[in-house]
Structure formats: structure tokens, C-alpha cells
Amino acid sequence: MTRTRPPAPVDRHEFWVRSLRGWDIGFYAITAVAAVPILVEADSPGGALVAGLGLAVLVVAYLLLGRPGAIRGDVRLTRPYLLVLVAVLLVEVSVANLGAVMLFVAYSQIWFFSTTRLEGVAWCVVLTVAFATALVVADPSAVAEPRALLGLVGQAGTGLVFAIALGLWITWVSEQSEERAALVERLGAAQAELASTHHAAGVLAERARLAQEIHDTLAQGFTSVVMLAQAASAEIARDRLAPAAERVDQIEAVARDNLAQARALVAAFGPPELESGTLADALDRLATRFEAETRVRVEVDGLDGLGAVGPEQAVVLLRAAQEALANVRKHAGAQAVRLSVRRDGDDVLLEVADDGRGLPVDVVEGVGLRGMRERVDAGGGTLEVGSGPGGGTRVSVTLPTAGAAPTGTTATAGTTGTAGTTGTASPTGATGPAARVPTGGTPAGGTKEDA
């Protein structure tokens, strides 16, 4: 069973300190007003002198004990001051009946200096009993009659009840004020912590986004440069300068493309491939360049009927195609690749399939495929990776282009791991006007680990 932790006791000290200036003004004003009738009404000049000295002692005690104790929250100062307060009240009542006016100061300061309700009630009782006793001592004949005694008890009791009720109410108000102040402070701290958490999450998300962009663009471009440089070296070793020069031209083209990608990342622009054309144009250029660099035959299908695609969806589909072809280059050992795209209602289906070695059983999912999944999921689509019907690897992406919610799911057909392609490869040849036939060279190949 879960138990709710009781709220922590409310410290009223801060409330009183914040209102100290008002209490100062009230104390000095009431004491000054009460001093006049007390001194005038005193029984004798000696009584007036005693009353005046008593008020002076009270003011000095307030300055030396009461006020510093209130600021520090030190009962070693406030409790002695309350004793002085009660004693001065007894003196004032003894020399002048109007000394009872000081009860306004006494009752209010009792609740000001008390640290708990019980202490406040106890001091009120002590003060009331002392006040009644002083009246009786000063004028015993005033309570000689039972009716007079009853009147005194009623007067003192009424004052006591009123003082306790008012003190408890003021205490409740102070506690509510402190609770609200503490709540506001906790709320501010929670908001600051939440803002810090959101900032940290935003930094991590942006870092992850940049890492994925670099992997999908610059890293793949550098991989192409390395492979093309190796191919050029092999051609030079065979004294085949013309093919080597062709590879050098391709290296320059890839390097320029990487430079454009880097500038786009720095400027926070979209992919350069989509800046100057549609998604269909970008996919067509991607297939053309892949075929020229790898000498792997690429069949492209469905670009003519693709139509307009939103910029965010176009980025996801283009990056998915780039990653799938990059994995074909590094891992598949394929002779042919089929890249197809088509519409199915509001969805766009992208498939990349190769006729290579297929998915090994011990494959490890790497950064590329993981990033592809995250992109597709964020776009509200689905990603499937598996073996094709006739062998090889198939990657298929289904992405909504209208009303997409970023709650997509990812399904894996067969063993997940190396990103291959989607659809069925066409190893024997490609039909249709979009088919490309390489001029020669070696098939793409590589290791089992996914990029």
C-alpha cells in the first residue's frame, strides 16, 4: 500500500519577518497612545513615574530582545521579552486602571513571538490571569461583591477568548501565506528544472540529428571516395589510364557533392539534391550516380507517377534510398538493384531490392539502419527489412504524405540487420525506359556488418 508523506510543518518565521515593519509601527504607536492616559490617570506622581519607567523598559526590551529575537527566530530572546511584557503590564495596571490598554500590545505580541499555537495559548492564559490578579491586588474592594467578581471574570474571559481566536486566525493566515510562498518556490524550481531538462533533451536530439545527417551524407560520400580511389589505383596499376581518369572525375563529383552537403548542414538547409528539383529527380540522379560508381545495374521504376511530395517526407524517402544503396555497395555483392516508388492512396511506398548475398543470420544492426528506422518512425511510417523472394535483400518504406502522425511502427521481415533493398531484384536485366545497363566492372560487395 502506498502511503502519502505528510506535509512538512510550516515555518511562520518568514511571514513574521516580512511583516516586521508593520509590527514595529503598531507597537510604537499603541505604546505612545497608551502612555498619555496611563500617565495622566496615575494615582500619584510616583505612580506616573513608575508607569513611565515601565513603558520605557518595555520599549528597550523590545529593541534589545524582542525585535532581534523575531529576526533571528531565537526563542532565547523572545521568551525573556514576553516575561518583561507581562511584568510591565502588571505594573501599569497596578498604578493606573487604564493600564489595561496595554493588553492590545500584549496579546498581539504574544502571537507574534510564539513559535507554536500551544505556546501562544499558554502565554495568553498567563497574561490574562496576571492581569486579573493585578486588578484584584490594586483594588481588592472592586471584587468584594460576587457580581463584581463575576464581571471581572467575564471581562477577562471574554478578552482571553477573543485574543486566542484572533491569534489562531492570524496564525492560520501566516501558515497559508508560507505554504503559498513555498508552493510558488517549488513551482519555480520545477519549471526551471523542466526547462533545463527540455534544453538538455533538445541538445541531445539536435546532436543525434546532426550525427545521422553526417552519416547519411558526408560519411557515405567519403566511403564512395575511398572506393573510387581504390578502383582508380587498380586501373592505374593495369596501365588503364582512361578508366582511371573516369574514376578521378567521379571522385571530384562526389567531393563536390560532399562539399555542398557540408554547406547545407552548416546553413541548416535541406538536402542539396532536393533544392534544385523534385524527389523523383533526386532519386533518378542517385541511381545514376550509384550505377556509375559501382557498375551495378540499377532499375528505376515509378518515378513518373510519383508527383509532388512534402519536403519532410521527401527527405525521409531520399535518405532511406541513400542508406539502402550504400548498404548494397558495402555488403550485398549484388549484380543488379531495383529501386521502385509508387503511391498507395495518401502513402508513398519506396522499395530497394538487390540480388546479392542476402541477410546473414549473425548480422548486427548498425548506425545506418538504426537511423533509417528513426527517420521513418518520426514520419509516421513503417520500415521492413528482410530477404527477397528470389534471394538478396529487400528494404521497403511506407510513408504517409497527408495527416501523418509521428507515431510510426517498424516491422522487420526475417532477420534484421544489413540494410539491403526493397522489392525483387532483376538480376538478368531490366525492362522499361528507366533501366540502366553498366558498361562493365565488378559487383558491389563488402562485409556483413550494417553501416
Coordinates of C-alpha atoms in Angstrom, one line a residue:
M1 CA 0.0 0.0 0.0
T2 CA 1.3 3.4 -0.9
R3 CA 1.3 6.0 1.9
T4 CA 1.3 9.7 1.2
R5 CA 4.0 11.5 3.1
P6 CA 2.5 14.1 5.4
P7 CA 3.3 17.7 4.6
A8 CA 6.2 19.3 6.4
P9 CA 5.4 21.7 9.2
V10 CA 5.1 25.3 8.0
D11 CA 7.6 27.7 9.3
R12 CA 5.8 31.0 10.1
H13 CA 9.1 32.8 10.9
E14 CA 9.5 34.2 7.4
F15 CA 5.9 35.6 7.4
W16 CA 6.5 37.5 10.6
V17 CA 9.9 38.8 9.4
R18 CA 8.3 40.1 6.2
S19 CA 5.7 42.0 8.3
L20 CA 8.1 43.2 11.0
R21 CA 8.0 46.8 9.9
G22 CA 4.2 46.9 10.4
W23 CA 4.5 45.3 13.8
D24 CA 7.2 47.9 14.7
I25 CA 4.9 50.8 13.7
G26 CA 1.9 49.2 15.6
F27 CA 3.9 48.7 18.8
Y28 CA 5.4 52.2 18.9
A29 CA 2.1 53.8 18.0
I30 CA -0.1 51.9 20.6
T31 CA 2.6 52.3 23.3
A32 CA 2.7 56.1 22.7
V33 CA -1.1 56.5 22.6
A34 CA -1.5 54.4 25.8
A35 CA 1.2 56.3 27.6
V36 CA -0.7 59.5 27.7
P37 CA -3.9 58.3 29.6
I38 CA -1.8 56.0 31.8
L39 CA 0.5 58.8 33.0
V40 CA -2.4 61.2 33.4
E41 CA -4.6 58.7 35.3
A42 CA -1.9 57.5 37.6
D43 CA -2.8 57.7 41.3
S44 CA 0.2 59.8 42.3
P45 CA 3.3 61.4 40.8
G46 CA 5.2 58.4 42.0
G47 CA 2.8 56.1 40.2
A48 CA 3.2 58.2 37.0
L49 CA 6.9 57.9 37.3
V50 CA 6.7 54.1 37.8
A51 CA 4.3 53.8 34.8
G52 CA 6.6 55.9 32.6
L53 CA 9.6 53.8 33.6
G54 CA 7.7 50.6 32.9
L55 CA 6.9 51.7 29.4
A56 CA 10.5 52.8 28.8
V57 CA 11.7 49.4 30.0
L58 CA 9.2 47.7 27.6
V59 CA 10.5 49.7 24.6
V60 CA 14.1 49.0 25.5
A61 CA 13.4 45.3 25.9
Y62 CA 11.6 45.3 22.6
L63 CA 14.7 46.8 20.9
L64 CA 17.2 44.6 22.6
L65 CA 15.3 41.3 23.0
G66 CA 12.0 41.1 21.1
R67 CA 12.9 42.6 17.7
P68 CA 16.3 40.8 17.3
G69 CA 14.7 37.5 18.5
A70 CA 12.0 37.9 15.9
I71 CA 14.5 38.5 13.1
R72 CA 16.7 35.5 14.2
G73 CA 13.9 33.3 15.2
D74 CA 15.6 32.8 18.6
V75 CA 13.3 31.9 21.5
R76 CA 16.2 32.6 23.9
L77 CA 15.5 36.3 23.2
T78 CA 11.7 36.3 22.6
R79 CA 10.6 34.4 25.7
P80 CA 12.5 36.7 28.1
Y81 CA 10.9 39.6 26.3
L82 CA 7.4 38.1 26.8
L83 CA 8.2 37.8 30.5
V84 CA 9.2 41.5 30.6
L85 CA 5.9 42.3 28.7
V86 CA 3.8 40.5 31.3
A87 CA 5.7 42.2 34.1
V88 CA 5.3 45.7 32.7
L89 CA 1.6 45.1 32.1
L90 CA 1.2 44.2 35.8
V91 CA 3.0 47.4 36.8
E92 CA 0.8 49.5 34.5
V93 CA -2.4 48.0 35.8
S94 CA -1.3 48.4 39.4
V95 CA -0.6 52.1 39.1
A96 CA -3.4 53.0 36.7
N97 CA -6.7 51.3 35.7
L98 CA -6.1 52.5 32.1
G99 CA -3.0 50.3 32.0
A100 CA -5.4 47.7 30.6
V101 CA -5.0 49.5 27.3
M102 CA -1.6 47.7 27.0
L103 CA -3.5 44.5 26.5
F104 CA -3.8 45.4 22.8
V105 CA 0.0 45.3 22.6
A106 CA 0.5 42.3 24.8
Y107 CA -2.0 39.9 23.2
S108 CA -0.8 40.8 19.6
Q109 CA 2.9 40.4 20.5
I110 CA 2.3 37.1 22.2
W111 CA 1.2 35.6 18.9
F112 CA 3.9 37.5 17.1
F113 CA 6.7 35.9 19.2
S114 CA 5.2 32.5 19.9
T115 CA 6.5 29.6 17.8
T116 CA 3.5 27.3 18.2
R117 CA -0.2 27.5 18.8
L118 CA 0.1 25.9 22.2
E119 CA 2.7 28.4 23.3
G120 CA 0.5 31.2 22.1
V121 CA -2.5 29.9 24.0
A122 CA -0.4 29.3 27.2
W123 CA 1.0 32.9 27.1
C124 CA -2.5 34.3 26.6
V125 CA -3.7 32.4 29.7
V126 CA -0.7 33.5 31.8
L127 CA -1.3 37.1 30.7
T128 CA -5.0 37.1 31.5
V129 CA -4.5 35.5 34.9
A130 CA -1.8 38.0 35.7
F131 CA -4.0 40.9 34.5
A132 CA -6.9 39.8 36.7
T133 CA -4.6 39.2 39.7
A134 CA -3.1 42.7 39.3
L135 CA -6.6 44.3 39.3
V136 CA -7.6 42.4 42.4
V137 CA -4.3 43.4 44.2
A138 CA -4.6 47.0 43.1
D139 CA -8.2 47.3 44.3
P140 CA -9.5 44.4 46.5
S141 CA -12.8 46.2 47.1
A142 CA -13.6 46.0 43.4
V143 CA -14.3 42.3 43.7
A144 CA -15.8 42.3 47.1
E145 CA -19.3 41.7 45.7
P146 CA -19.9 38.3 43.9
R147 CA -21.4 40.3 41.0
A148 CA -18.3 42.4 40.6
L149 CA -16.1 39.2 40.8
L150 CA -18.3 37.6 38.1
G151 CA -17.9 40.7 36.0
L152 CA -14.2 40.7 36.3
V153 CA -14.0 37.0 35.4
G154 CA -16.3 37.6 32.4
Q155 CA -14.3 40.6 31.2
A156 CA -11.0 38.7 31.5
G157 CA -12.5 35.5 29.9
T158 CA -14.0 37.4 27.0
G159 CA -10.7 39.1 26.3
L160 CA -8.9 35.7 26.6
V161 CA -11.3 34.0 24.1
F162 CA -11.1 36.9 21.7
A163 CA -7.3 37.0 21.9
I164 CA -7.0 33.3 21.4
A165 CA -9.4 33.2 18.5
L166 CA -7.8 36.2 16.8
G167 CA -4.3 34.7 17.4
L168 CA -5.3 31.4 15.9
W169 CA -6.8 33.0 12.9
I170 CA -3.7 35.2 12.3
T171 CA -1.5 32.1 12.7
W172 CA -3.6 30.2 10.1
V173 CA -3.3 33.1 7.7
S174 CA 0.5 33.2 8.2
E175 CA 0.7 29.5 7.6
Q176 CA -1.3 29.8 4.4
S177 CA 0.9 32.6 3.3
E178 CA 4.0 30.5 3.9
E179 CA 2.5 27.5 2.2
R180 CA 1.7 29.5 -0.9
A181 CA 5.2 31.0 -0.9
A182 CA 6.7 27.6 -0.6
L183 CA 4.5 26.3 -3.4
V184 CA 5.4 29.2 -5.6
E185 CA 9.1 28.5 -4.9
R186 CA 8.7 24.8 -5.6
L187 CA 6.8 25.5 -8.8
G188 CA 9.5 27.9 -9.9
A189 CA 12.2 25.3 -9.2
A190 CA 10.2 22.6 -11.0
Q191 CA 9.8 24.9 -14.0
A192 CA 13.5 25.7 -14.1
E193 CA 14.3 22.0 -13.8
L194 CA 11.8 21.2 -16.6
A195 CA 13.3 23.9 -18.8
S196 CA 16.8 22.6 -18.1
T197 CA 15.6 19.1 -19.0
H198 CA 14.0 20.2 -22.2
H199 CA 17.1 22.1 -23.1
A200 CA 19.3 19.1 -22.5
A201 CA 16.9 16.9 -24.4
G202 CA 16.9 19.4 -27.3
V203 CA 20.7 19.4 -27.3
L204 CA 20.8 15.6 -27.4
A205 CA 18.1 15.5 -30.1
E206 CA 19.9 18.0 -32.2
R207 CA 23.2 16.2 -31.7
A208 CA 21.6 12.9 -32.8
R209 CA 20.0 14.6 -35.8
L210 CA 23.4 16.1 -36.9
A211 CA 25.1 12.7 -36.3
Q212 CA 22.5 11.0 -38.5
E213 CA 22.8 13.7 -41.2
I214 CA 26.6 13.3 -41.2
H215 CA 26.3 9.6 -41.5
D216 CA 23.7 9.7 -44.3
T217 CA 25.6 12.3 -46.3
L218 CA 29.2 13.1 -45.6
A219 CA 30.2 9.6 -44.3
Q220 CA 28.7 7.9 -47.3
G221 CA 30.3 10.3 -49.6
F222 CA 33.7 9.7 -48.1
T223 CA 33.1 6.0 -48.4
S224 CA 32.4 6.5 -52.1
V225 CA 35.6 8.5 -52.4
V226 CA 37.7 5.7 -50.8
M227 CA 36.2 3.0 -53.0
L228 CA 36.6 5.1 -56.2
A229 CA 40.2 5.9 -55.2
Q230 CA 40.9 2.2 -54.7
A231 CA 39.3 1.4 -58.1
A232 CA 41.4 4.2 -59.8
S233 CA 44.6 2.8 -58.2
A234 CA 43.7 -0.6 -59.6
E235 CA 43.2 0.8 -63.1
I236 CA 46.5 2.7 -62.9
A237 CA 48.3 -0.5 -61.8
R238 CA 46.9 -2.1 -65.0
D239 CA 48.0 0.9 -67.1
R240 CA 44.4 1.7 -68.0
L241 CA 44.6 5.4 -67.8
A242 CA 41.2 6.2 -69.4
P243 CA 39.1 4.3 -66.8
A244 CA 41.4 5.7 -64.0
A245 CA 40.7 9.2 -65.3
E246 CA 37.0 8.4 -65.2
R247 CA 37.3 7.3 -61.6
V248 CA 39.1 10.6 -60.8
D249 CA 36.3 12.6 -62.3
Q250 CA 33.8 10.6 -60.2
I251 CA 35.9 11.3 -57.1
E252 CA 35.8 15.0 -57.9
A253 CA 32.0 14.9 -58.4
V254 CA 31.5 13.1 -55.1
A255 CA 33.8 15.5 -53.3
R256 CA 31.9 18.5 -54.7
D257 CA 28.6 16.9 -53.6
N258 CA 30.0 16.3 -50.1
L259 CA 31.1 20.0 -50.0
A260 CA 27.5 21.0 -50.9
Q261 CA 26.2 18.7 -48.2
A262 CA 28.5 20.2 -45.6
R263 CA 27.5 23.7 -46.5
A264 CA 23.8 22.7 -46.3
L265 CA 24.4 21.2 -42.8
V266 CA 26.2 24.4 -41.6
A267 CA 23.4 26.6 -43.0
A268 CA 20.6 24.2 -41.7
F269 CA 19.2 23.8 -45.2
G270 CA 17.6 20.8 -46.7
P271 CA 19.4 18.2 -48.8
P272 CA 21.0 19.9 -51.9
E273 CA 19.6 17.1 -54.0
L274 CA 16.1 18.5 -53.3
E275 CA 16.9 22.1 -53.6
S276 CA 17.0 22.1 -57.4
G277 CA 14.3 19.5 -58.2
T278 CA 11.7 17.1 -57.1
L279 CA 12.1 13.8 -55.2
A280 CA 11.8 11.9 -58.4
D281 CA 14.7 13.9 -59.9
A282 CA 16.8 13.3 -56.8
L283 CA 16.1 9.6 -56.8
D284 CA 16.9 9.4 -60.5
R285 CA 20.3 11.2 -60.0
L286 CA 21.0 9.0 -57.0
A287 CA 20.5 5.8 -59.1
T288 CA 22.6 7.2 -62.0
R289 CA 25.5 8.1 -59.8
F290 CA 25.3 4.8 -57.9
E291 CA 25.4 2.8 -61.1
A292 CA 28.3 4.9 -62.5
E293 CA 30.4 4.4 -59.3
T294 CA 29.7 0.7 -58.6
R295 CA 29.0 -0.7 -62.1
V296 CA 25.9 -2.4 -60.6
R297 CA 22.9 -2.3 -62.8
V298 CA 20.1 -0.2 -61.4
E299 CA 16.5 -0.4 -62.5
V300 CA 14.3 2.6 -61.5
D301 CA 10.5 2.3 -61.6
G302 CA 7.6 4.6 -60.8
L303 CA 9.2 8.0 -60.8
D304 CA 6.9 9.4 -63.5
G305 CA 3.8 8.8 -61.4
L306 CA 5.2 10.0 -58.1
G307 CA 4.0 13.5 -58.2
A308 CA 4.6 16.1 -55.5
V309 CA 5.8 15.0 -52.1
G310 CA 6.1 17.2 -49.0
P311 CA 9.6 18.4 -48.1
E312 CA 9.8 16.5 -44.8
Q313 CA 8.6 13.2 -46.4
A314 CA 10.9 13.8 -49.4
V315 CA 13.9 14.0 -47.1
V316 CA 12.9 10.8 -45.3
L317 CA 12.5 8.9 -48.6
L318 CA 15.7 10.2 -50.1
R319 CA 17.7 9.4 -47.1
A320 CA 16.2 5.9 -46.9
A321 CA 17.1 5.3 -50.6
Q322 CA 20.6 6.6 -50.0
E323 CA 21.2 4.3 -47.0
A324 CA 19.8 1.3 -48.7
L325 CA 22.0 1.8 -51.8
A326 CA 25.0 2.5 -49.5
N327 CA 24.5 -0.9 -47.8
V328 CA 24.2 -2.6 -51.2
R329 CA 27.5 -1.1 -52.2
K330 CA 29.2 -2.3 -49.0
H331 CA 27.6 -5.6 -48.1
A332 CA 25.4 -7.1 -50.9
G333 CA 27.8 -8.2 -53.6
A334 CA 25.0 -7.6 -56.0
Q335 CA 24.9 -7.6 -59.8
A336 CA 21.6 -5.7 -60.0
V337 CA 19.4 -3.4 -57.9
R338 CA 15.8 -2.4 -58.4
L339 CA 14.6 1.0 -56.9
S340 CA 10.8 1.5 -57.2
V341 CA 8.5 4.1 -55.8
R342 CA 4.7 4.3 -56.1
R343 CA 1.7 5.9 -54.4
D344 CA -0.9 4.0 -52.5
G345 CA -3.6 6.5 -51.6
D346 CA -2.0 9.0 -49.2
D347 CA 1.0 6.8 -48.7
V348 CA 4.3 6.6 -50.7
L349 CA 5.9 3.2 -51.0
L350 CA 9.7 3.1 -51.6
E351 CA 11.4 -0.3 -52.3
V352 CA 15.0 -1.1 -52.9
A353 CA 15.9 -4.7 -53.7
D354 CA 19.2 -6.4 -54.7
D355 CA 20.2 -9.8 -55.9
G356 CA 23.2 -10.1 -53.6
R357 CA 24.1 -12.5 -50.9
G358 CA 21.2 -11.6 -48.6
L359 CA 21.0 -11.2 -44.9
P360 CA 23.4 -13.2 -42.8
V361 CA 22.0 -14.7 -39.6
D362 CA 24.6 -13.1 -37.3
V363 CA 24.2 -9.6 -38.7
V364 CA 24.5 -6.6 -36.3
E365 CA 22.3 -3.6 -36.8
G366 CA 24.4 -0.5 -37.3
V367 CA 24.1 3.2 -37.2
G368 CA 22.7 3.5 -40.8
L369 CA 19.7 1.1 -40.4
R370 CA 19.0 2.4 -36.9
G371 CA 18.9 6.0 -38.2
M372 CA 16.7 4.9 -41.1
R373 CA 14.2 3.4 -38.6
E374 CA 14.2 6.5 -36.5
R375 CA 13.6 8.8 -39.5
V376 CA 10.7 6.6 -40.8
D377 CA 9.2 6.3 -37.3
A378 CA 9.3 10.0 -36.8
G379 CA 7.5 10.5 -40.1
G380 CA 4.7 8.1 -39.0
G381 CA 5.7 5.4 -41.5
T382 CA 6.9 1.8 -41.4
L383 CA 10.1 0.1 -42.4
E384 CA 10.6 -3.5 -43.3
V385 CA 13.9 -5.2 -43.9
G386 CA 14.2 -8.8 -45.0
S387 CA 15.2 -11.3 -47.7
G388 CA 13.7 -11.0 -51.1
P389 CA 11.6 -13.9 -52.7
G390 CA 14.5 -14.8 -55.0
G391 CA 17.3 -14.1 -52.6
G392 CA 19.1 -10.9 -51.9
T393 CA 17.9 -8.2 -49.5
R394 CA 14.8 -6.1 -49.6
V395 CA 14.1 -2.8 -47.8
S396 CA 10.6 -1.2 -48.0
V397 CA 9.5 2.1 -46.6
T398 CA 5.8 3.1 -46.4
L399 CA 5.4 6.8 -45.5
P400 CA 2.2 8.8 -45.2
T401 CA 2.2 12.1 -47.0
A402 CA -1.0 13.6 -45.6
G403 CA -2.0 13.8 -42.0
A404 CA 1.0 11.8 -40.8
A405 CA 1.4 11.5 -37.1
P406 CA 4.8 10.8 -35.7
T407 CA 3.9 7.5 -34.1
G408 CA 5.0 5.1 -36.8
T409 CA 5.9 1.5 -36.2
T410 CA 8.8 -0.5 -37.5
A411 CA 8.4 -4.1 -38.7
T412 CA 11.2 -6.4 -39.7
A413 CA 10.6 -9.3 -42.0
G414 CA 13.1 -12.1 -41.5
T415 CA 16.4 -11.3 -39.9
T416 CA 17.1 -7.6 -39.5
G417 CA 20.5 -6.2 -39.9
T418 CA 22.1 -5.1 -43.1
A419 CA 20.1 -2.6 -45.0
G420 CA 19.6 -4.0 -48.4
T421 CA 16.8 -3.0 -50.7
T422 CA 13.1 -3.5 -51.3
G423 CA 11.2 -5.3 -53.9
T424 CA 12.6 -8.1 -56.1
A425 CA 15.9 -7.6 -57.9
S426 CA 16.1 -8.0 -61.6
P427 CA 19.5 -9.8 -62.0
T428 CA 19.0 -10.8 -65.6
G429 CA 18.2 -7.4 -66.9
A430 CA 15.8 -4.5 -66.6
T431 CA 12.9 -3.7 -68.8
G432 CA 11.4 -0.3 -69.4
P433 CA 12.9 3.1 -70.3
A434 CA 14.4 3.6 -66.9
A435 CA 16.6 0.6 -67.0
R436 CA 20.3 1.2 -66.8
V437 CA 23.0 -1.2 -68.2
P438 CA 26.5 -0.8 -66.8
T439 CA 29.5 -0.7 -69.1
G440 CA 31.4 -3.2 -67.0
G441 CA 33.3 -3.6 -63.8
T442 CA 33.0 -5.6 -60.6
P443 CA 29.9 -6.0 -58.5
A444 CA 29.4 -4.2 -55.2
G445 CA 30.4 -6.2 -52.1
G446 CA 31.6 -5.8 -48.6
T447 CA 31.3 -7.0 -45.0
K448 CA 28.3 -8.3 -43.1
E449 CA 28.0 -5.5 -40.7
D450 CA 25.4 -2.9 -41.4
A451 CA 26.6 0.6 -42.0

